[in-house]
mmCIF file of C-alpha atoms in Angstrom:
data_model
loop_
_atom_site.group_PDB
_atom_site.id
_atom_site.type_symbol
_atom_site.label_atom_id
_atom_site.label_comp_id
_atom_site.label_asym_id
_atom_site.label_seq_id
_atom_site.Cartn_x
_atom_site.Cartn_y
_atom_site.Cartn_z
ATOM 1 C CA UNK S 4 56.943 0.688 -5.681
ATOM 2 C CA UNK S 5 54.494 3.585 -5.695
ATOM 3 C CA UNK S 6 53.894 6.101 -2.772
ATOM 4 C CA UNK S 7 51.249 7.775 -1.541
ATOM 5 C CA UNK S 8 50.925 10.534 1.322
ATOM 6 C CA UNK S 9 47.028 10.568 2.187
ATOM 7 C CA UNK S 10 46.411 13.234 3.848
ATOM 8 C CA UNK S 11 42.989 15.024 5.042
ATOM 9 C CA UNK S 12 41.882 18.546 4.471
ATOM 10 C CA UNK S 13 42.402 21.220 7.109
ATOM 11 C CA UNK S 14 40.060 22.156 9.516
ATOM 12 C CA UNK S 15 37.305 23.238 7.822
ATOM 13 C CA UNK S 16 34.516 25.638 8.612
ATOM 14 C CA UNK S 17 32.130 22.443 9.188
ATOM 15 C CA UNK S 18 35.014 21.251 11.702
ATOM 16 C CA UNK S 19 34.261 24.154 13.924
ATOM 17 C CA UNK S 20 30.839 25.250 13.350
ATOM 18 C CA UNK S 21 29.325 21.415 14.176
ATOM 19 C CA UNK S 22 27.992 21.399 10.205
ATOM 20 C CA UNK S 23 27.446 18.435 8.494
ATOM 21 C CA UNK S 24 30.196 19.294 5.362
ATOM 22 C CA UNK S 25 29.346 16.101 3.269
ATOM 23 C CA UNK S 26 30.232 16.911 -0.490
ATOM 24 C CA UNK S 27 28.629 20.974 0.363
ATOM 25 C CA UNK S 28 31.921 23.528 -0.286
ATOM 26 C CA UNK S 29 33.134 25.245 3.130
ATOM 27 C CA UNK S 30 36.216 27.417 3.497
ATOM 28 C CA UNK S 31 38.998 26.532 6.006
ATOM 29 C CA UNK S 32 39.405 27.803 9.239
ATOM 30 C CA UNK S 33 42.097 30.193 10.242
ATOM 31 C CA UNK S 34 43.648 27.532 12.383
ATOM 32 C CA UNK S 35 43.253 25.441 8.967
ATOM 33 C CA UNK S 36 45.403 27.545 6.974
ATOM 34 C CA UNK S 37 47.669 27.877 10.230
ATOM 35 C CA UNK S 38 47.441 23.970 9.469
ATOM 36 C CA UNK S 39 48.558 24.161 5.855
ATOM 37 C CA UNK S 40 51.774 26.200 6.804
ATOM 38 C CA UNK S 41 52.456 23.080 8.832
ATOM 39 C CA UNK S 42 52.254 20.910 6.463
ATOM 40 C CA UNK S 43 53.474 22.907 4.095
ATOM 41 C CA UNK S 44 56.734 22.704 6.230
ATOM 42 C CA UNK S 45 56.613 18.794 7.448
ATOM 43 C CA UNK S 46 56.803 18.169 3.539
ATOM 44 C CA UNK S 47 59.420 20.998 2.422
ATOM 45 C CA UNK S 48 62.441 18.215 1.945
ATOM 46 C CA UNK S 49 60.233 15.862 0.888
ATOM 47 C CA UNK S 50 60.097 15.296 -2.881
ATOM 48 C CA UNK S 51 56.729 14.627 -4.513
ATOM 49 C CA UNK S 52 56.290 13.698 -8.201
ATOM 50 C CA UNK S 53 52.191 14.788 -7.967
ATOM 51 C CA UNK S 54 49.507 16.282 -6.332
ATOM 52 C CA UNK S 55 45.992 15.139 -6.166
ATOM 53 C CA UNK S 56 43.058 16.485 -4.167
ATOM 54 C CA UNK S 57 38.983 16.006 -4.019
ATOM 55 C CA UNK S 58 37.143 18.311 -6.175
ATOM 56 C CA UNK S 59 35.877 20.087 -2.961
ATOM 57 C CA UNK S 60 37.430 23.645 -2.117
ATOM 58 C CA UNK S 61 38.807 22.620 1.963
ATOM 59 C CA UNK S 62 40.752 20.090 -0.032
ATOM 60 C CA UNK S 63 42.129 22.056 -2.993
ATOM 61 C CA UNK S 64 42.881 24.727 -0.226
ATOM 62 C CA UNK S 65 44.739 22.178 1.952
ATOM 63 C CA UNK S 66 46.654 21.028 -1.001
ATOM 64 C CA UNK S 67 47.985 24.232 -1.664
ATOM 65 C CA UNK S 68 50.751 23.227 0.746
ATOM 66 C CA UNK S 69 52.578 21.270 -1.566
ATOM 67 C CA UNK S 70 51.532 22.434 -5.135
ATOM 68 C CA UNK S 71 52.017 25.597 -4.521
ATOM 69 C CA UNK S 72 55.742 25.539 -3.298
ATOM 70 C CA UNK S 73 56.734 22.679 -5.346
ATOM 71 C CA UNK S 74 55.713 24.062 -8.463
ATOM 72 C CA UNK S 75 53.799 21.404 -9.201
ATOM 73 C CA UNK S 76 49.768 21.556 -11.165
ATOM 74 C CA UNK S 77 46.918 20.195 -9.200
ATOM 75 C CA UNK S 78 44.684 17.137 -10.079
ATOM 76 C CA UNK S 79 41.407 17.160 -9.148
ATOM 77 C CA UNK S 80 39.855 13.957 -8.510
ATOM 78 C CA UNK S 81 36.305 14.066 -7.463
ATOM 79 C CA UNK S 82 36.416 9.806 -6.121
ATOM 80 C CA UNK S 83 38.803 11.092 -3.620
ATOM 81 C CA UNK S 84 35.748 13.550 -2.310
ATOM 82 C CA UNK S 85 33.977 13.069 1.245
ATOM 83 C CA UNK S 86 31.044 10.853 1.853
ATOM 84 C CA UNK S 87 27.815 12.417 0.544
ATOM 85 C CA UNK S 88 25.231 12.674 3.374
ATOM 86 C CA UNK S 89 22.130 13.285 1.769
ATOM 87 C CA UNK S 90 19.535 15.618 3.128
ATOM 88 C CA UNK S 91 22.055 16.121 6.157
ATOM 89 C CA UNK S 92 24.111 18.254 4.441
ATOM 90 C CA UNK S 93 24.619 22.159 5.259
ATOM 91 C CA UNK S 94 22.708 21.114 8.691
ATOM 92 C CA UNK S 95 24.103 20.880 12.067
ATOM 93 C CA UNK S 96 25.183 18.127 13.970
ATOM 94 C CA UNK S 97 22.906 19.744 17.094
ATOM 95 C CA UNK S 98 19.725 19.270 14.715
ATOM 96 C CA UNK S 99 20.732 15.955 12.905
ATOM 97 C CA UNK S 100 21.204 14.233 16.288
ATOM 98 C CA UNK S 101 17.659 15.802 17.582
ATOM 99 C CA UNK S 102 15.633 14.274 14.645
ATOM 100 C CA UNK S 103 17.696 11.480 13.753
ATOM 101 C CA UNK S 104 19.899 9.809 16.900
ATOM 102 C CA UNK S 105 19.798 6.336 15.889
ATOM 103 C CA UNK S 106 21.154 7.069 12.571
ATOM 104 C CA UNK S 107 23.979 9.459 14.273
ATOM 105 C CA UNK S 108 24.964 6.654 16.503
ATOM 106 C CA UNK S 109 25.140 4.820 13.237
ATOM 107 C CA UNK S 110 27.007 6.827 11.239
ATOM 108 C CA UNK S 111 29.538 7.086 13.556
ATOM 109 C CA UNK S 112 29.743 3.302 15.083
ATOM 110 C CA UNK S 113 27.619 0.829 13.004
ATOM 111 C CA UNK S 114 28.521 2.044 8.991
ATOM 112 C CA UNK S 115 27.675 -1.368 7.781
ATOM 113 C CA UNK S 116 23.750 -0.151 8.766
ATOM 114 C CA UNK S 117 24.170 3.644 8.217
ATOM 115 C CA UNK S 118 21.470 4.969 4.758
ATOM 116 C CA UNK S 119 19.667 8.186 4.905
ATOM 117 C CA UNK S 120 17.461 9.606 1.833
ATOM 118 C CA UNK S 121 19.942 10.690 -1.103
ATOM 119 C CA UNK S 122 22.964 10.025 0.369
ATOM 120 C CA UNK S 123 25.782 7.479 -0.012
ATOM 121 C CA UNK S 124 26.369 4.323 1.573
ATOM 122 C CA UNK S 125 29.656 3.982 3.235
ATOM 123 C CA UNK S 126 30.021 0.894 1.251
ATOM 124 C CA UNK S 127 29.917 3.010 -1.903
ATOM 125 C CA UNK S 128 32.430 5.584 -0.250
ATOM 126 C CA UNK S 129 34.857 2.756 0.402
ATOM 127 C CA UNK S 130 34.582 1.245 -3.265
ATOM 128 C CA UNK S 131 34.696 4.642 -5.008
ATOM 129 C CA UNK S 132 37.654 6.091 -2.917
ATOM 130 C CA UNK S 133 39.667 2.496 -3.272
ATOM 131 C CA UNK S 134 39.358 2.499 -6.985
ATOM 132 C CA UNK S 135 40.287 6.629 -7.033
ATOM 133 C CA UNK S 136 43.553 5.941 -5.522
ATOM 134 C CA UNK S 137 44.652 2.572 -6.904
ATOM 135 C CA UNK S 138 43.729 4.209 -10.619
ATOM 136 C CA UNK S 139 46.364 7.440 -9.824
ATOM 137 C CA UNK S 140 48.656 4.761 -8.351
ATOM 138 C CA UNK S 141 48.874 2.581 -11.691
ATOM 139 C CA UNK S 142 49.176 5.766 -13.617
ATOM 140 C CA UNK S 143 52.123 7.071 -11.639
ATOM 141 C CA UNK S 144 54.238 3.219 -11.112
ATOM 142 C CA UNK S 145 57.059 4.389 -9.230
ATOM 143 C CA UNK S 146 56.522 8.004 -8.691
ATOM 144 C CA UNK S 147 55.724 9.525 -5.092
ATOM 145 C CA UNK S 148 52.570 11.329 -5.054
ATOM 146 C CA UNK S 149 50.478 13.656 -2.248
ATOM 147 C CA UNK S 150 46.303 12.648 -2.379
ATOM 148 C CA UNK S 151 43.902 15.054 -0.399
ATOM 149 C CA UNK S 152 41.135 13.873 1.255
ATOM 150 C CA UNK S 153 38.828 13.446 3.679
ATOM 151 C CA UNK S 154 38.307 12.170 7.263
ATOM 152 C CA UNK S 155 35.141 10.292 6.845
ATOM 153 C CA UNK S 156 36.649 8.135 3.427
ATOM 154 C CA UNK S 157 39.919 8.424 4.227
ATOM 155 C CA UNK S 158 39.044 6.207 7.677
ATOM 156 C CA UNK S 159 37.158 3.712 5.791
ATOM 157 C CA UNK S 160 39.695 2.875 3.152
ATOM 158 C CA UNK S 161 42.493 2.704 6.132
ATOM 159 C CA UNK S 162 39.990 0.225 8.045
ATOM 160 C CA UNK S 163 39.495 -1.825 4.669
ATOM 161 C CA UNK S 164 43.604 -1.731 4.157
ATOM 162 C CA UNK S 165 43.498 -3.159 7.768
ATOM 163 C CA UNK S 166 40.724 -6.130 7.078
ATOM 164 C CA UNK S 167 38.292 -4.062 9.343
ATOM 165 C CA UNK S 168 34.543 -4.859 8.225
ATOM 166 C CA UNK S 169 32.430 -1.948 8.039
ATOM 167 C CA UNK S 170 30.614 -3.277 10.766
ATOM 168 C CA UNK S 171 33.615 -3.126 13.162
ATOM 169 C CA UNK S 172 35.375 0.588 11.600
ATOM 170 C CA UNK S 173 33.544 3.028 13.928
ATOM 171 C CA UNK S 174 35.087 0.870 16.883
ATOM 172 C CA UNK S 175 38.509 -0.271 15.428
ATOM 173 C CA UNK S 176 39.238 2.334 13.524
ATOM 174 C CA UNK S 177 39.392 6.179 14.618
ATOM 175 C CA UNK S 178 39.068 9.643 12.529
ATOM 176 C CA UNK S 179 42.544 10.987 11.821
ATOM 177 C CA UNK S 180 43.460 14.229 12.648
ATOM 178 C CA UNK S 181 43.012 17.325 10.387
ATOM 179 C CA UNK S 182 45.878 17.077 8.092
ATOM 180 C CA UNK S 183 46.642 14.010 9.542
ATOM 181 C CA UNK S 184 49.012 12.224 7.190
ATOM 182 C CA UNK S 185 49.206 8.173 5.953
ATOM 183 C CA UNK S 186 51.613 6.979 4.175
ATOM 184 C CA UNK S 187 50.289 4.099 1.273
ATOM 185 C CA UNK S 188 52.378 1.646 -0.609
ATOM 186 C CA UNK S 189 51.454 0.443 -3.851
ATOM 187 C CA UNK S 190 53.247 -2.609 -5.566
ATOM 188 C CA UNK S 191 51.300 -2.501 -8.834
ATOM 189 C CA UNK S 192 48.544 -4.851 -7.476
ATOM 190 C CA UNK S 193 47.768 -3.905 -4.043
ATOM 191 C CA UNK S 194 47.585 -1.131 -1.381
ATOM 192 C CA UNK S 195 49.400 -1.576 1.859
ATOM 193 C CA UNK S 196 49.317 0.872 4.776
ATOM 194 C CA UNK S 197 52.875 1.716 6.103
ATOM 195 C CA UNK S 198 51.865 4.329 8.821
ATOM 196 C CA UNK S 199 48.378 5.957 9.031
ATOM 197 C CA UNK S 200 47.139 9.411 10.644
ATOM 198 C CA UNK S 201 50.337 10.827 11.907
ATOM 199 C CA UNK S 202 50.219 14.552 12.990
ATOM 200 C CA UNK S 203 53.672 15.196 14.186
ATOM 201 C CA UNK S 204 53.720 18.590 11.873
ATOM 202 C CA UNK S 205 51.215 19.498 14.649
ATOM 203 C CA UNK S 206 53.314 19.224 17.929
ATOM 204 C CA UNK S 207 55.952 21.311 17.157
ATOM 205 C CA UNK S 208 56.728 24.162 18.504
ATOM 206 C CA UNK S 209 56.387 26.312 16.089
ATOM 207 C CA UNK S 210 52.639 25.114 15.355
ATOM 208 C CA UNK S 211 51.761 25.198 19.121
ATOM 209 C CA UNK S 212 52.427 28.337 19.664
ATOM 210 C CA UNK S 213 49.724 29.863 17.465
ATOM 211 C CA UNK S 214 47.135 27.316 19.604
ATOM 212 C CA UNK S 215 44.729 29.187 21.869
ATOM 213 C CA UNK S 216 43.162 27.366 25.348
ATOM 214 C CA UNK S 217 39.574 27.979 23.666
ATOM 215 C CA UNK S 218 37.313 25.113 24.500
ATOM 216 C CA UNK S 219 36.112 23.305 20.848
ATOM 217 C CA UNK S 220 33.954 20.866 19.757
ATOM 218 C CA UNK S 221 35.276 17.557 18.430
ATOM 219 C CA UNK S 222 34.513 14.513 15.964
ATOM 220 C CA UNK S 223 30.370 14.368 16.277
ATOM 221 C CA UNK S 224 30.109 16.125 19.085
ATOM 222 C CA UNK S 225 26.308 17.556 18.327
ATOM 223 C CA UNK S 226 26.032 20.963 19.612
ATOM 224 C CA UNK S 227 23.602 23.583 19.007
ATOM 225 C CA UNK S 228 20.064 23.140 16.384
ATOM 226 C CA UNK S 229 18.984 26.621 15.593
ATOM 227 C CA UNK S 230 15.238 27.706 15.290
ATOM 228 C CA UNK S 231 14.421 31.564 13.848
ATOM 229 C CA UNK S 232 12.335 33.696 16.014
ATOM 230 C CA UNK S 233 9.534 35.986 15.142
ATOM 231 C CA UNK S 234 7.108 38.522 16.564
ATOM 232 C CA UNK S 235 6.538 39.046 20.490
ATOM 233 C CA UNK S 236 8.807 35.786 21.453
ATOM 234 C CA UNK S 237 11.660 37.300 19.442
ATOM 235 C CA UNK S 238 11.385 40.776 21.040
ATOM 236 C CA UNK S 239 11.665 39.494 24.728
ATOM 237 C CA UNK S 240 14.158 37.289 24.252
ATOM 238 C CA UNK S 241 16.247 39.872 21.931
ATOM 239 C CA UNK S 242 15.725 42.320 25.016
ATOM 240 C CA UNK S 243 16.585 40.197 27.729
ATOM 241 C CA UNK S 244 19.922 38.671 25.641
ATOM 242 C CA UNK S 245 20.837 42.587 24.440
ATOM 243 C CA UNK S 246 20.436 43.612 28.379
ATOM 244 C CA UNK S 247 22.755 40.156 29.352
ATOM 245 C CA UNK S 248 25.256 41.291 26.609
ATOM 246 C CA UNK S 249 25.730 44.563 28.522
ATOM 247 C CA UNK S 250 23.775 46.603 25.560
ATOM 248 C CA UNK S 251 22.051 49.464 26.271
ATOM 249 C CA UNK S 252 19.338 51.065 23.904
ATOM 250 C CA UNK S 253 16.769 49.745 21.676
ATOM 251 C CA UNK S 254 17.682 46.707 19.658
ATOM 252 C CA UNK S 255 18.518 47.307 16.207
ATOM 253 C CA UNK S 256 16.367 46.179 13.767
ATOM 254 C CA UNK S 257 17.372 43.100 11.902
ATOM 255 C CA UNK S 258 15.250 40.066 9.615
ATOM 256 C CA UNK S 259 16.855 37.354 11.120
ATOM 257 C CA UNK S 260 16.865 36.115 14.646
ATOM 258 C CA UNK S 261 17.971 32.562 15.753
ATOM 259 C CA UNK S 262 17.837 31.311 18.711
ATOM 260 C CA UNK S 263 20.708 28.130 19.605
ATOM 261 C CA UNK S 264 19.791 25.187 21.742
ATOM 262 C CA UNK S 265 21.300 22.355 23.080
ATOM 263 C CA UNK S 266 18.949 19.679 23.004
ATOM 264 C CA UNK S 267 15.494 21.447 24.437
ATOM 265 C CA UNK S 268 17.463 24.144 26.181
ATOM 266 C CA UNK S 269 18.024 27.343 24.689
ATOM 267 C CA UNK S 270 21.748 28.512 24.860
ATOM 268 C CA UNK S 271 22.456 31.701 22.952
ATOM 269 C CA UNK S 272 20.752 34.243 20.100
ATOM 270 C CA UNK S 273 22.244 35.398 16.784
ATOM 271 C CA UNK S 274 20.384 38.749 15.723
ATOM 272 C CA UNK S 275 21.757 40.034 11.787
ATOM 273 C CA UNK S 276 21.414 41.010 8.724
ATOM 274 C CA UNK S 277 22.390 38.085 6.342
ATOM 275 C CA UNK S 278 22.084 40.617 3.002
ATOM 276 C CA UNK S 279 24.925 42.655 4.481
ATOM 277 C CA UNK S 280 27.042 40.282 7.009
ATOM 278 C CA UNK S 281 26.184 42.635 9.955
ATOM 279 C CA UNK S 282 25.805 41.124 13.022
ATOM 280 C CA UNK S 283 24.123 42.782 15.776
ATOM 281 C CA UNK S 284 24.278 40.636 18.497
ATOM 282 C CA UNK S 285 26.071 37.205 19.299
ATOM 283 C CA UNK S 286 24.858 36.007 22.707
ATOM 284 C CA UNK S 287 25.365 32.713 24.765
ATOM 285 C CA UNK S 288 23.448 32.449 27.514
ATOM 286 C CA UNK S 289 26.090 32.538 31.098
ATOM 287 C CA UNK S 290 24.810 28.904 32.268
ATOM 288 C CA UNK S 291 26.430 28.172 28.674
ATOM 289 C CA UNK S 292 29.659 29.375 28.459
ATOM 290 C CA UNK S 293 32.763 27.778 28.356
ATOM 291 C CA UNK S 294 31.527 24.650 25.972
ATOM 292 C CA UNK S 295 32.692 25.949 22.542
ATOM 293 C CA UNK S 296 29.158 26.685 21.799
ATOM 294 C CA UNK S 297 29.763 30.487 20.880
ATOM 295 C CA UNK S 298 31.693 29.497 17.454
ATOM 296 C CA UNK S 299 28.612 27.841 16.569
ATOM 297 C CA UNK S 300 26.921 31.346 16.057
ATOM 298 C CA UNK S 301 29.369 32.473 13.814
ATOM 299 C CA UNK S 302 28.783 29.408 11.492
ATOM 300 C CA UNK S 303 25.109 30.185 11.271
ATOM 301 C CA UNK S 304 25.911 34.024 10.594
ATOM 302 C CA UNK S 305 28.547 32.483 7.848
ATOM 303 C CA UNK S 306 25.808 30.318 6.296
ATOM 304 C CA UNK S 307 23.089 32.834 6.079
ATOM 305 C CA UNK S 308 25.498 35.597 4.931
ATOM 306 C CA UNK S 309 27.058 33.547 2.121
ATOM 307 C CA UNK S 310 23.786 32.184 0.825
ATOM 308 C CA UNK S 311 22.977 35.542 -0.104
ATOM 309 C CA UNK S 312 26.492 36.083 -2.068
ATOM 310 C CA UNK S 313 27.902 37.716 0.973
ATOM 311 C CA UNK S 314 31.738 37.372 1.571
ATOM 312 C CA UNK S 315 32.492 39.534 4.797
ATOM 313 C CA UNK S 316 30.941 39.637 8.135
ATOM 314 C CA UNK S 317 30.481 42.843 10.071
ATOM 315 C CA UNK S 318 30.437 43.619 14.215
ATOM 316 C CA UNK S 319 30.588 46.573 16.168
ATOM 317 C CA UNK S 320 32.049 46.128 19.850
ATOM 318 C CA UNK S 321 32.307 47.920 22.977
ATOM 319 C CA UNK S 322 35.540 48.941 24.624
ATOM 320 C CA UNK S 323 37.431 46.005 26.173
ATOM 321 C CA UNK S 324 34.743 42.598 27.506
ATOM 322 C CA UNK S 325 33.686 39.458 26.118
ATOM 323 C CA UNK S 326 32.176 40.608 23.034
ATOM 324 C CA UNK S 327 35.632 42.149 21.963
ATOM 325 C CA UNK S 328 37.152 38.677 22.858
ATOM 326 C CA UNK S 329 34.904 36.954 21.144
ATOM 327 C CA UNK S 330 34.906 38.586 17.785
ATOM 328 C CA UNK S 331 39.408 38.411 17.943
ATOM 329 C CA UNK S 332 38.682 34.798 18.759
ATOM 330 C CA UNK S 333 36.588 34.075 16.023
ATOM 331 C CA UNK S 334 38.495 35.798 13.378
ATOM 332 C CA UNK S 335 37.648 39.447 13.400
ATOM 333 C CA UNK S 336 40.210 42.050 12.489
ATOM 334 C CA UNK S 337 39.553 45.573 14.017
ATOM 335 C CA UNK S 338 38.915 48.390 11.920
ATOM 336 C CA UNK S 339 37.873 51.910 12.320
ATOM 337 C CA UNK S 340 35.712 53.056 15.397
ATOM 338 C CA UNK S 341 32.280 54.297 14.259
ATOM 339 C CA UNK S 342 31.795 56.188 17.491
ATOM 340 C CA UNK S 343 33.600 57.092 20.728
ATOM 341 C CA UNK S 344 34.497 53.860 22.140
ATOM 342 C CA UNK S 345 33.421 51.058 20.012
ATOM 343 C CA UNK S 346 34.876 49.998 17.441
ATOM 344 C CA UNK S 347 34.107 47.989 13.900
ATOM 345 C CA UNK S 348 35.116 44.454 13.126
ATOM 346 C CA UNK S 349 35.403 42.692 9.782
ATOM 347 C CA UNK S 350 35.705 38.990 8.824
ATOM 348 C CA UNK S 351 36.682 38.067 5.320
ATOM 349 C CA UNK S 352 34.127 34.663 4.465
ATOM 350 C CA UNK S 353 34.581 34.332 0.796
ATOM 351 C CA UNK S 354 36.561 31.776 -1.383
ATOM 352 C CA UNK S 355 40.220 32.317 -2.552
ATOM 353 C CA UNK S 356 39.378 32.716 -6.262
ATOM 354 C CA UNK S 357 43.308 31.310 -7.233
ATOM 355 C CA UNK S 358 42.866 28.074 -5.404
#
């Protein structure tokens, strides 16, 4: 008998920014790689004979858990990667839902029906993840082996393992967990599901006590759509968000402005420089707050930044407030102060060349 821990990918920076991830790389979270440690310890008396992740990086990263301490090299297996989503990837959940809601209500409910331009079907998913994992199972016969994944194909092979259709999988069968782990059983012929997306390396103790009470987004939950701003529009509504942020001064200048909504209401501003990572302002409207729609800002000033071969983000705060909060929250490590109260942030964005 062959087994095989499938496991998903940490949290991911598509996870908490409400970005469509599809096959497009993203980095993992810093409560991801607070995720890895934990699964790095669930599985520290557990021996595996092999490791095997997607291609993508949030997988490889994830997978560093085991490799890593167990000496062991890393496969990469692209048929293990996530669903491809077409011209939906690198886009936000807040703008896919706006201009597409029947096919987000599909994607998530009715997969038999779900097709956008250039992306997969689920029904390819299933097929191309099925025959991934039952070819590394009849090349290991007998061995116990770790496979990385992802949520989106790793909960359509568990439905098909269950004799869910793909018409029934968005109601029968949920998303596991980040680094939620299943454990397969393979007798040479077929695939057989002994337990599926159990997270218990995430209730302990240990684990929990890194968890902060900050409110965050969940499964396909939209969020915010972005939309830049230019000329006279962007100058009162820079002023009147630098004023709410408890700025004082002229704005600094800066080429890119977004402004966040949810749905037709606007909801916050992101004011930067993408060529350097400095971000000038980060505001959410106060009607706003409190919905996990802040972190959202961050993932556009991530996006924009790295585009442009970026690989750190830069803030200055004020002493003490929200804005100090919010950077800590999302990441930000204090550095010098530039001038008498304030002080600069940094937040490392770029990709672990080792992994």
């Amino acid at each position: 008998m062959t087994n095989l821990y499938l496991i998903r990918h940490a949290e991911a920076e598509g996870n908490l920014y409400r970005i469509a991830q599809g096959q497009h790389d993203s980095n993992l979270t810093d409560r991801g790689w607070r995720q890895v440690r934990a699964l790095e310890r669930r599985f520290a008396d557990i021996p595996i004979d092999a490791v095997y992740a997607s291609d993508l990086y949030r997988t490889r990263a994830t997978a560093s858990a085991l490799y890593q301490p167990k000496n062991l090299p890393l496969h990469r297996c692209p048929g293990l990667r996530e669903i491809c989503v077409g011209d939906w990837e690198g886009r936000t959940w807040g703008d896919i839902a706006r201009q597409y809601p029947q096919e987000m209500a599909d994607f998530g409910i009715r997969m038999d029906r779900w097709s956008i331009p250039g992306a997969e079907t689920p029904a390819e998913v299933l097929a191309r993840v099925k025959a991934a994992v039952e070819d590394i199972a009849r090349a290991n016969p007998g061995k116990t082996l770790a496979l990385f994944s992802h949520g989106y194909a790793i909960r359509l092979l568990l439905a098909n393992l269950q004799g869910i259709s793909l018409r029934d999988t968005g109601e029968k069968s949920p998303t596991g967990d980040n680094t939620a782990v299943s454990l397969l059983e393979w007798d040479g012929e077929d695939l057989r599901a002994v337990f599926m997306n159990d997270n218990r390396h995430l209730q302990t103790p240990e684990y929990l006590a890194g968890e902060k009470s900050v409110r965050r987004a969940f499964a396909l939950e939209p969020g915010l759509w972005f939309r830049p701003l230019e000329g006279p529009e962007a100058a009162e509504r820079l002023a009147a968000a630098w004023a709410g942020a408890g700025e004082s001064g002229p704005v600094p200048a800066a080429p890119l402005t977004l402004e966040g909504l949810l749905d037709r209401e606007p909801a916050g501003l992101l004011h930067m420089e993408p060529e350097t990572g400095r971000i000038h302002l980060a505001y959410i409207r106060p009607d706003s707050r409190r919905r996990g729609l802040g972190i959202q800002l961050l993932g556009q000033a991530v996006q924009h930044t790295r585009q442009r071969g970026g690989a750190e983000l830069t803030a200055v705060s004020g002493p003490g407030g929200a804005g100090e909060a919010y950077l800590r929250d999302c990441g930000f490590v204090p550095q010098e102060q530039p001038a008498e109260g304030r002080t600069l942030w940094r937040k490392y964005i770029g990709f672990d060349p080792s992994i």
